[in-house]
Amino acid sequence: PQSIMFQNKILVAICRRSGSLEMYDNHELLSDSVIMDPAVIASRMTSENSMSPMWQAQGCGHGASVLGQSSPGIKIRSPEFHDVEATEIRFFVCGPSLRHEILSEDSVDEAKDAWMLRSLCILIDTNLGDLQLYSGSKRRSNQNRLEFSRVPLSNVSRPSDEAGRHLIKLRRKGIVSSNPKQAFRPNRLHRFCGISGQDGLFAGTPRPLWFVSERGAPTAVSHKSRHVSPAGGRTLPVSGFCSSMPAIFENASNGFITLHERIGRVGSQRLTLYSGLSDVFAPHGLLPGGGLSIQKIPMGVTVRHIEFIDDASISTTSRPMYVLVISREVEAEQSHLNDDGLSPNERQRIRDEKEKARTQKQVEADLGGFDIEQEWVEEIEREDCFEIDLHLGLAPPMIERKYEVWLVDASSPWSVVDKYELGEFEHGTALSVLYLTDVVEDSDETPKKSLFVAVGTSVIEPDGEDIASQGRILLFQLRKKKHWVPSKGLLHPPLEMVLKSEKVITLGPITSLVALQSEDISRVVVGAGAEVTIEQWGGGKLTQVGFYHAHMQVQEITIFKTFFLLSDAYDSLHFLVWRESDKSLTLLAKDYEPTQVFAAGLISRGGAMAFVCHDERQNLQFFQYAPTDAAARGGNKLVCRADYHLGSQTTALKSYWGQSSLLFNSCTMSSTMAALKQQDALFGRLEDDQRFAVNFGTTDGSFGSIIPLSEPTYWRLTALQSVMSNALESNCALSHRSWRLYRRSTRRGGCRSNDRKKGVVDADLVMKFVDLPLAEQEDLASSIGSTVGLVMDNLLELGCAGSAI
């Protein structure tokens, strides 16, 4: 007999406007195996004597947490202020594909193992544009009945208000015709099977998503297109999708085709053929959530620093180039310790001479009346303690760490093109790819700029810390190898690193290298020990033209225009300015609290800028340079505006441009931005269009962003955060509000004011608003005097700005 797991049954699922999801057996609907008229079938399900569904649940389309077999008489709470209904539902299986499996009695165990990573899911698209994902399961607590639990996505899928305003502008200019709303609505949810060995669903919504499986759990991955038109011109950026490939596409038999709105005239489209999702489902891939896909590249070494070479002559889209500073551990040969190179007679002679000298000292001590025992202890040498016996064992190999600079080609699975090995006891501590101006004194010629790879090192002497450490600056240039012959496997000319200059810095280890642009002259800023030096390139060498003395240890230097944000490892932040007239670095303000800084960064919105500081207590502090503020002490102190407990340790805060929802669907930002400015010449003048945020990775493997907000959005989300922290259940009944309070340092903790600034919205908490039932969303929005649509639009823009990729 055939196994039960292979018995097929056709079911018909119906979602009513009341939110009732019903499932019927197709065999019962078609009586006597005769195909009946659809109107007759519909009447059988709606009449008083209609057939009862085999499974029924309430709350479909309303965002219910669980869709399960509801008991008679129990009514699910419905939204009061929204007339919401499910416009499209789609059942699909998410997980590894079984398309090529031979389903027979002999492969039952293999099929069961494959089904462990597959899950039955429902995706619901409402008339408001919300996507609700449910995963099916059977629970013993519910008598093994089938129920679907909602999967939290923290993703707003409805159209943005900014896209609506952009559409109105296009209609006023006559770029888009003001046709009445069409009654026909094409399908947006598309199932697929066998794409790169995976089954799932593609949602062609205003921000397209892939719903795939990550270790058996469904998750969402964002879909971005090349040269896509800005949002607003058309409702859907991807208007067509097909996963069934014709036989003529042999190389893309497991691929798919998309049809999306491209840049240019509104309505023009671009047809794209993909060979699959091999990058997403890579062997070392990971889907952490948040619409991201991560691929781990095993290098076999420890990568200390990595920089992308952003130069069109070196890196292209087909061949991106990176520079890495890596370290690897090797076993050092210790055979030289097995033999001192002396003969037995020479060893005996040295031993006799030492014994004679010791006897003479003892005689002199006895005649002088003092003790020589302490001097003997101090003069004990290695040969007096032990001798090497080659019959018992030899000196074991010792582990040493070697540092190297690698030039890597990312197009040919991260192959090493060239490498440079640092010296013995030399550590690579800083890396930067920058342009330097070749300044020639007393010359009227226009100085030339050249691309360099700058590497900062720290040299530790073999004697250890008894001698102060020093550093080196290595400048490499990249050039194409000569006498290169094109071949079938090598399409691009190979590159090599050429050492152009090196300079020894005796001030201490080099911890930071950044570029400074001032009056069309590019220099390099070096942080070494407690000193900041400005080095100028000219005549084939670096020359110091300016300096600043910090207090303890330069941790990091961040530059914008001619202003410096200097983070001291033990003395918080310093705000400096470079003056080209007298080539000097001047301190404008600093934070006087003795904070141990781990990372520092810059965020800005419009004309306002703030400094972000991450300390050893896993806190975030936000400072501003406000000379007119009373708390600035006449402008000498950086004013703390907000603080927040992150709860994770990070070592870098990198700035990036916070993109708008109009550009979210594009992976070629420059072309889409150019098309948007042609449609709307005023785009970019608002403060939210001039927003720079920071992203960071933590030591526990997480990734996050810090985004500046407008004042109305901040106060609205702050009120929502306060209400949600009280209304929602917290983990282990712990206080979410106390967890995010600033943690004071034990070092001079009594000197700090007890007032915490707060002033930060926790997106981990407020984003839970998206996955709540619509009735609860109405309650929370009304409690803060707002609407669900306004809160959802703020969270949508927050999610788009937080996308750093």
Tab-separated table of C-alpha atoms in Angstrom, residues 154 275 322:
chain	number	residue	atom	x	y	z
A	154	SER	CA	9.165	43.531	10.765
A	275	SER	CA	20.154	31.877	-13.977
A	322	TYR	CA	39.809	44.561	-2.458
